PDB file of C-alpha atoms in Angstrom:
ATOM      1  CA  UNK A  29      18.907  62.004 -29.867  1.00  0.00           C
ATOM      2  CA  UNK A  30      21.780  63.732 -31.797  1.00  0.00           C
ATOM      3  CA  UNK A  31      22.914  62.569 -34.914  1.00  0.00           C
ATOM      4  CA  UNK A  32      26.120  62.861 -36.394  1.00  0.00           C
ATOM      5  CA  UNK A  33      26.339  65.106 -39.456  1.00  0.00           C
ATOM      6  CA  UNK A  34      28.246  63.553 -42.560  1.00  0.00           C
ATOM      7  CA  UNK A  35      31.957  64.520 -42.785  1.00  0.00           C
ATOM      8  CA  UNK A  36      32.115  67.746 -45.021  1.00  0.00           C
ATOM      9  CA  UNK A  37      35.765  68.193 -47.085  1.00  0.00           C
ATOM     10  CA  UNK A  38      36.437  71.355 -48.541  1.00  0.00           C
ATOM     11  CA  UNK A  39      37.850  71.878 -51.564  1.00  0.00           C
ATOM     12  CA  UNK A  40      39.014  75.097 -52.965  1.00  0.00           C
ATOM     13  CA  UNK A  41      39.829  76.295 -56.816  1.00  0.00           C
ATOM     14  CA  UNK A  42      41.466  78.952 -58.600  1.00  0.00           C
ATOM     15  CA  UNK A  43      39.195  81.052 -61.410  1.00  0.00           C
ATOM     16  CA  UNK A  44      40.912  79.223 -64.156  1.00  0.00           C
ATOM     17  CA  UNK A  45      40.945  75.676 -62.498  1.00  0.00           C
ATOM     18  CA  UNK A  46      37.020  76.346 -61.525  1.00  0.00           C
ATOM     19  CA  UNK A  47      36.543  77.582 -65.039  1.00  0.00           C
ATOM     20  CA  UNK A  48      38.338  73.920 -66.430  1.00  0.00           C
ATOM     21  CA  UNK A  49      35.853  72.240 -64.054  1.00  0.00           C
ATOM     22  CA  UNK A  50      32.818  74.187 -64.950  1.00  0.00           C
ATOM     23  CA  UNK A  51      33.440  72.678 -68.743  1.00  0.00           C
ATOM     24  CA  UNK A  52      33.526  69.337 -68.097  1.00  0.00           C
ATOM     25  CA  UNK A  53      30.502  69.033 -65.130  1.00  0.00           C
ATOM     26  CA  UNK A  54      26.949  70.843 -64.549  1.00  0.00           C
ATOM     27  CA  UNK A  55      27.904  68.794 -61.011  1.00  0.00           C
ATOM     28  CA  UNK A  56      31.219  70.037 -59.209  1.00  0.00           C
ATOM     29  CA  UNK A  57      30.757  68.532 -56.367  1.00  0.00           C
ATOM     30  CA  UNK A  58      29.028  64.901 -57.587  1.00  0.00           C
ATOM     31  CA  UNK A  59      31.909  64.879 -60.358  1.00  0.00           C
ATOM     32  CA  UNK A  60      34.863  65.182 -57.150  1.00  0.00           C
ATOM     33  CA  UNK A  61      33.458  63.002 -55.361  1.00  0.00           C
ATOM     34  CA  UNK A  62      32.971  60.286 -58.156  1.00  0.00           C
ATOM     35  CA  UNK A  63      36.601  60.786 -58.989  1.00  0.00           C
ATOM     36  CA  UNK A  64      38.027  60.366 -55.381  1.00  0.00           C
ATOM     37  CA  UNK A  65      35.904  57.332 -54.379  1.00  0.00           C
ATOM     38  CA  UNK A  66      37.546  55.726 -57.911  1.00  0.00           C
ATOM     39  CA  UNK A  67      40.691  56.489 -56.759  1.00  0.00           C
ATOM     40  CA  UNK A  68      39.913  55.399 -53.154  1.00  0.00           C
ATOM     41  CA  UNK A  69      39.026  51.239 -55.160  1.00  0.00           C
ATOM     42  CA  UNK A  70      42.074  51.486 -56.859  1.00  0.00           C
ATOM     43  CA  UNK A  71      44.117  52.047 -53.938  1.00  0.00           C
ATOM     44  CA  UNK A  72      41.780  49.591 -52.265  1.00  0.00           C
ATOM     45  CA  UNK A  73      42.628  47.168 -55.823  1.00  0.00           C
ATOM     46  CA  UNK A  74      46.837  48.126 -55.244  1.00  0.00           C
ATOM     47  CA  UNK A  75      46.710  47.235 -51.235  1.00  0.00           C
ATOM     48  CA  UNK A  76      44.882  43.732 -51.965  1.00  0.00           C
ATOM     49  CA  UNK A  77      47.120  42.782 -55.220  1.00  0.00           C
ATOM     50  CA  UNK A  78      50.587  43.577 -52.947  1.00  0.00           C
ATOM     51  CA  UNK A  79      49.366  41.062 -50.400  1.00  0.00           C
ATOM     52  CA  UNK A  80      48.915  38.431 -52.977  1.00  0.00           C
ATOM     53  CA  UNK A  81      45.117  38.528 -52.526  1.00  0.00           C
ATOM     54  CA  UNK A  82      44.689  37.325 -55.932  1.00  0.00           C
ATOM     55  CA  UNK A  83      47.613  34.653 -55.864  1.00  0.00           C
ATOM     56  CA  UNK A  84      46.253  31.327 -57.386  1.00  0.00           C
ATOM     57  CA  UNK A  85      43.201  30.100 -59.230  1.00  0.00           C
ATOM     58  CA  UNK A  86      41.192  30.809 -55.761  1.00  0.00           C
ATOM     59  CA  UNK A  87      42.334  34.038 -55.598  1.00  0.00           C
ATOM     60  CA  UNK A  88      41.666  35.168 -59.325  1.00  0.00           C
ATOM     61  CA  UNK A  89      38.128  33.494 -58.818  1.00  0.00           C
ATOM     62  CA  UNK A  90      37.725  36.339 -56.368  1.00  0.00           C
ATOM     63  CA  UNK A  91      37.868  38.989 -59.031  1.00  0.00           C
ATOM     64  CA  UNK A  92      34.151  38.335 -59.219  1.00  0.00           C
ATOM     65  CA  UNK A  93      33.426  38.335 -55.969  1.00  0.00           C
ATOM     66  CA  UNK A  94      32.094  42.404 -55.200  1.00  0.00           C
ATOM     67  CA  UNK A  95      33.076  41.700 -51.839  1.00  0.00           C
ATOM     68  CA  UNK A  96      36.880  42.167 -52.931  1.00  0.00           C
ATOM     69  CA  UNK A  97      38.369  44.970 -54.933  1.00  0.00           C
ATOM     70  CA  UNK A  98      38.956  44.452 -58.314  1.00  0.00           C
ATOM     71  CA  UNK A  99      42.468  43.959 -59.517  1.00  0.00           C
ATOM     72  CA  UNK A 100      44.321  47.705 -60.521  1.00  0.00           C
ATOM     73  CA  UNK A 101      44.337  47.749 -64.067  1.00  0.00           C
ATOM     74  CA  UNK A 102      40.477  46.402 -63.796  1.00  0.00           C
ATOM     75  CA  UNK A 103      39.858  49.448 -61.381  1.00  0.00           C
ATOM     76  CA  UNK A 104      41.089  51.992 -64.268  1.00  0.00           C
ATOM     77  CA  UNK A 105      39.838  50.645 -67.276  1.00  0.00           C
ATOM     78  CA  UNK A 106      36.099  49.120 -65.711  1.00  0.00           C
ATOM     79  CA  UNK A 107      37.309  45.258 -67.187  1.00  0.00           C
ATOM     80  CA  UNK A 108      34.818  42.943 -65.127  1.00  0.00           C
ATOM     81  CA  UNK A 109      35.324  39.685 -64.242  1.00  0.00           C
ATOM     82  CA  UNK A 110      31.805  37.441 -64.867  1.00  0.00           C
ATOM     83  CA  UNK A 111      32.372  33.756 -64.471  1.00  0.00           C
ATOM     84  CA  UNK A 112      35.750  31.309 -64.240  1.00  0.00           C
ATOM     85  CA  UNK A 113      36.209  28.208 -63.929  1.00  0.00           C
ATOM     86  CA  UNK A 114      36.741  24.690 -65.569  1.00  0.00           C
ATOM     87  CA  UNK A 115      39.117  26.150 -68.498  1.00  0.00           C
ATOM     88  CA  UNK A 116      36.689  29.433 -69.208  1.00  0.00           C
ATOM     89  CA  UNK A 117      36.336  32.097 -68.070  1.00  0.00           C
ATOM     90  CA  UNK A 118      33.736  35.322 -69.191  1.00  0.00           C
ATOM     91  CA  UNK A 119      34.683  38.993 -68.995  1.00  0.00           C
ATOM     92  CA  UNK A 120      32.377  41.943 -69.574  1.00  0.00           C
ATOM     93  CA  UNK A 121      33.257  46.161 -69.874  1.00  0.00           C
ATOM     94  CA  UNK A 122      31.520  49.164 -71.099  1.00  0.00           C
ATOM     95  CA  UNK A 123      33.293  50.692 -73.389  1.00  0.00           C
ATOM     96  CA  UNK A 124      33.029  54.893 -73.348  1.00  0.00           C
ATOM     97  CA  UNK A 125      34.704  57.915 -74.425  1.00  0.00           C
ATOM     98  CA  UNK A 126      37.639  57.520 -72.025  1.00  0.00           C
ATOM     99  CA  UNK A 127      39.334  53.919 -74.035  1.00  0.00           C
ATOM    100  CA  UNK A 128      39.772  55.467 -76.866  1.00  0.00           C
ATOM    101  CA  UNK A 129      43.009  56.233 -79.279  1.00  0.00           C
ATOM    102  CA  UNK A 130      43.331  59.431 -81.412  1.00  0.00           C
ATOM    103  CA  UNK A 131      41.314  58.358 -83.701  1.00  0.00           C
ATOM    104  CA  UNK A 132      38.067  57.879 -81.630  1.00  0.00           C
ATOM    105  CA  UNK A 133      38.005  54.430 -81.546  1.00  0.00           C
ATOM    106  CA  UNK A 134      38.626  51.924 -78.231  1.00  0.00           C
ATOM    107  CA  UNK A 135      43.036  51.795 -78.350  1.00  0.00           C
ATOM    108  CA  UNK A 136      43.813  48.206 -79.439  1.00  0.00           C
ATOM    109  CA  UNK A 137      45.887  47.665 -75.820  1.00  0.00           C
ATOM    110  CA  UNK A 138      43.047  48.231 -73.553  1.00  0.00           C
ATOM    111  CA  UNK A 139      40.738  45.895 -76.401  1.00  0.00           C
ATOM    112  CA  UNK A 140      43.978  43.244 -76.036  1.00  0.00           C
ATOM    113  CA  UNK A 141      43.616  43.787 -71.990  1.00  0.00           C
ATOM    114  CA  UNK A 142      40.302  42.411 -71.587  1.00  0.00           C
ATOM    115  CA  UNK A 143      40.709  39.271 -74.613  1.00  0.00           C
ATOM    116  CA  UNK A 144      44.407  38.671 -72.221  1.00  0.00           C
ATOM    117  CA  UNK A 145      41.871  38.884 -69.310  1.00  0.00           C
ATOM    118  CA  UNK A 146      39.672  36.518 -70.671  1.00  0.00           C
ATOM    119  CA  UNK A 147      41.826  33.972 -72.012  1.00  0.00           C
ATOM    120  CA  UNK A 148      44.603  33.978 -69.535  1.00  0.00           C
ATOM    121  CA  UNK A 149      41.829  33.770 -66.365  1.00  0.00           C
ATOM    122  CA  UNK A 150      40.826  30.617 -68.199  1.00  0.00           C
ATOM    123  CA  UNK A 151      44.209  28.686 -68.055  1.00  0.00           C
ATOM    124  CA  UNK A 152      44.256  29.894 -64.178  1.00  0.00           C
ATOM    125  CA  UNK A 153      41.437  27.985 -63.850  1.00  0.00           C
ATOM    126  CA  UNK A 154      43.004  24.632 -64.591  1.00  0.00           C
ATOM    127  CA  UNK A 155      46.042  24.999 -62.274  1.00  0.00           C
ATOM    128  CA  UNK A 156      46.267  23.916 -59.111  1.00  0.00           C
ATOM    129  CA  UNK A 157      46.010  25.879 -56.016  1.00  0.00           C
ATOM    130  CA  UNK A 158      50.059  26.437 -55.473  1.00  0.00           C
ATOM    131  CA  UNK A 159      50.832  26.996 -59.478  1.00  0.00           C
ATOM    132  CA  UNK A 160      51.077  30.313 -60.843  1.00  0.00           C
ATOM    133  CA  UNK A 161      51.212  30.503 -64.762  1.00  0.00           C
ATOM    134  CA  UNK A 162      53.192  33.402 -67.125  1.00  0.00           C
ATOM    135  CA  UNK A 163      52.096  34.348 -70.366  1.00  0.00           C
ATOM    136  CA  UNK A 164      54.469  33.067 -73.137  1.00  0.00           C
ATOM    137  CA  UNK A 165      53.395  35.394 -76.058  1.00  0.00           C
ATOM    138  CA  UNK A 166      50.083  36.669 -77.132  1.00  0.00           C
ATOM    139  CA  UNK A 167      48.571  36.895 -80.770  1.00  0.00           C
ATOM    140  CA  UNK A 168      45.547  39.385 -81.225  1.00  0.00           C
ATOM    141  CA  UNK A 169      43.902  40.068 -84.533  1.00  0.00           C
ATOM    142  CA  UNK A 170      41.849  43.331 -84.562  1.00  0.00           C
ATOM    143  CA  UNK A 171      38.940  42.723 -86.492  1.00  0.00           C
ATOM    144  CA  UNK A 172      35.996  45.673 -86.257  1.00  0.00           C
ATOM    145  CA  UNK A 173      36.363  48.959 -84.516  1.00  0.00           C
ATOM    146  CA  UNK A 174      34.804  50.342 -81.394  1.00  0.00           C
ATOM    147  CA  UNK A 175      33.554  53.147 -80.254  1.00  0.00           C
ATOM    148  CA  UNK A 176      31.234  53.091 -77.128  1.00  0.00           C
ATOM    149  CA  UNK A 177      29.069  49.928 -76.089  1.00  0.00           C
ATOM    150  CA  UNK A 178      29.169  46.752 -73.817  1.00  0.00           C
ATOM    151  CA  UNK A 179      31.715  44.230 -74.651  1.00  0.00           C
ATOM    152  CA  UNK A 180      32.036  40.791 -74.086  1.00  0.00           C
ATOM    153  CA  UNK A 181      35.110  38.563 -73.649  1.00  0.00           C
ATOM    154  CA  UNK A 182      35.068  34.683 -73.399  1.00  0.00           C
ATOM    155  CA  UNK A 183      38.031  32.621 -72.992  1.00  0.00           C
ATOM    156  CA  UNK A 184      38.728  28.637 -73.347  1.00  0.00           C
ATOM    157  CA  UNK A 185      41.678  26.611 -72.891  1.00  0.00           C
ATOM    158  CA  UNK A 186      42.461  24.680 -76.250  1.00  0.00           C
ATOM    159  CA  UNK A 187      45.330  22.713 -74.680  1.00  0.00           C
ATOM    160  CA  UNK A 188      47.109  22.072 -71.348  1.00  0.00           C
ATOM    161  CA  UNK A 189      50.015  20.523 -70.898  1.00  0.00           C
ATOM    162  CA  UNK A 190      52.006  19.687 -67.895  1.00  0.00           C
ATOM    163  CA  UNK A 191      53.878  23.107 -68.422  1.00  0.00           C
ATOM    164  CA  UNK A 192      52.571  24.605 -71.450  1.00  0.00           C
ATOM    165  CA  UNK A 193      48.891  25.131 -72.855  1.00  0.00           C
ATOM    166  CA  UNK A 194      47.246  27.290 -75.209  1.00  0.00           C
ATOM    167  CA  UNK A 195      43.942  29.335 -74.829  1.00  0.00           C
ATOM    168  CA  UNK A 196      42.101  31.899 -76.703  1.00  0.00           C
ATOM    169  CA  UNK A 197      39.503  34.361 -76.939  1.00  0.00           C
ATOM    170  CA  UNK A 198      36.913  35.633 -78.283  1.00  0.00           C
ATOM    171  CA  UNK A 199      35.441  39.570 -77.847  1.00  0.00           C
ATOM    172  CA  UNK A 200      32.225  40.694 -78.878  1.00  0.00           C
ATOM    173  CA  UNK A 201      30.381  43.713 -79.037  1.00  0.00           C
ATOM    174  CA  UNK A 202      26.807  44.356 -77.731  1.00  0.00           C
ATOM    175  CA  UNK A 203      25.376  43.316 -81.352  1.00  0.00           C
ATOM    176  CA  UNK A 204      27.095  39.616 -80.628  1.00  0.00           C
ATOM    177  CA  UNK A 205      29.814  40.638 -83.521  1.00  0.00           C
ATOM    178  CA  UNK A 206      33.126  39.053 -82.919  1.00  0.00           C
ATOM    179  CA  UNK A 207      35.491  42.212 -82.224  1.00  0.00           C
ATOM    180  CA  UNK A 208      38.634  40.322 -81.793  1.00  0.00           C
ATOM    181  CA  UNK A 209      40.214  36.691 -81.436  1.00  0.00           C
ATOM    182  CA  UNK A 210      43.437  36.129 -79.348  1.00  0.00           C
ATOM    183  CA  UNK A 211      45.394  33.475 -78.495  1.00  0.00           C
ATOM    184  CA  UNK A 212      48.301  32.511 -75.990  1.00  0.00           C
ATOM    185  CA  UNK A 213      50.817  30.392 -74.740  1.00  0.00           C
ATOM    186  CA  UNK A 214      50.734  29.848 -70.646  1.00  0.00           C
ATOM    187  CA  UNK A 215      53.478  28.914 -68.968  1.00  0.00           C
ATOM    188  CA  UNK A 216      52.765  27.047 -65.556  1.00  0.00           C
ATOM    189  CA  UNK A 217      54.602  27.781 -62.750  1.00  0.00           C
ATOM    190  CA  UNK A 218      55.356  25.865 -59.521  1.00  0.00           C
ATOM    191  CA  UNK A 219      55.139  22.375 -58.802  1.00  0.00           C
ATOM    192  CA  UNK A 220      51.288  21.359 -57.484  1.00  0.00           C
TER     193      UNK A 220
END
């Protein structure tokens, strides 16, 4: 009985590059494998997005299903949808050093991304299958710095008119402290 060996990839570094790699990891092979798989996940997310796999409320709901790739920016930042429906959504992320601004706290744009994802998907959950939307404006109040840890963002629709609606989200840390509050105006596109 013959068994097929695991595929092997050989990677060569010059001395300077290997020394740089050695300063950040004790296990270069594991480090390179993880980095390569992160790029594969991103490539899958980009391809699926280009194929319009996430269009409409049913498409957005796929973001919470592990059998589908995630969205490209979510893949890069580690933002994950937990639930979405009936004008509400819930997102999570683990904040690490890779999310830091030059001062060492979480970059405001990344914090804004998780809050925007929450309020946007809450609004998306109220649309008909043939409809899409765009965000008209977005306001954010940063209330507490974050360095590391788990964040949860909960989005809710506050008002839903025929064309214009308003949604908000609250982002909390693992101690359930309010970190940021966002609100946005969304405009429905298409005719359901």
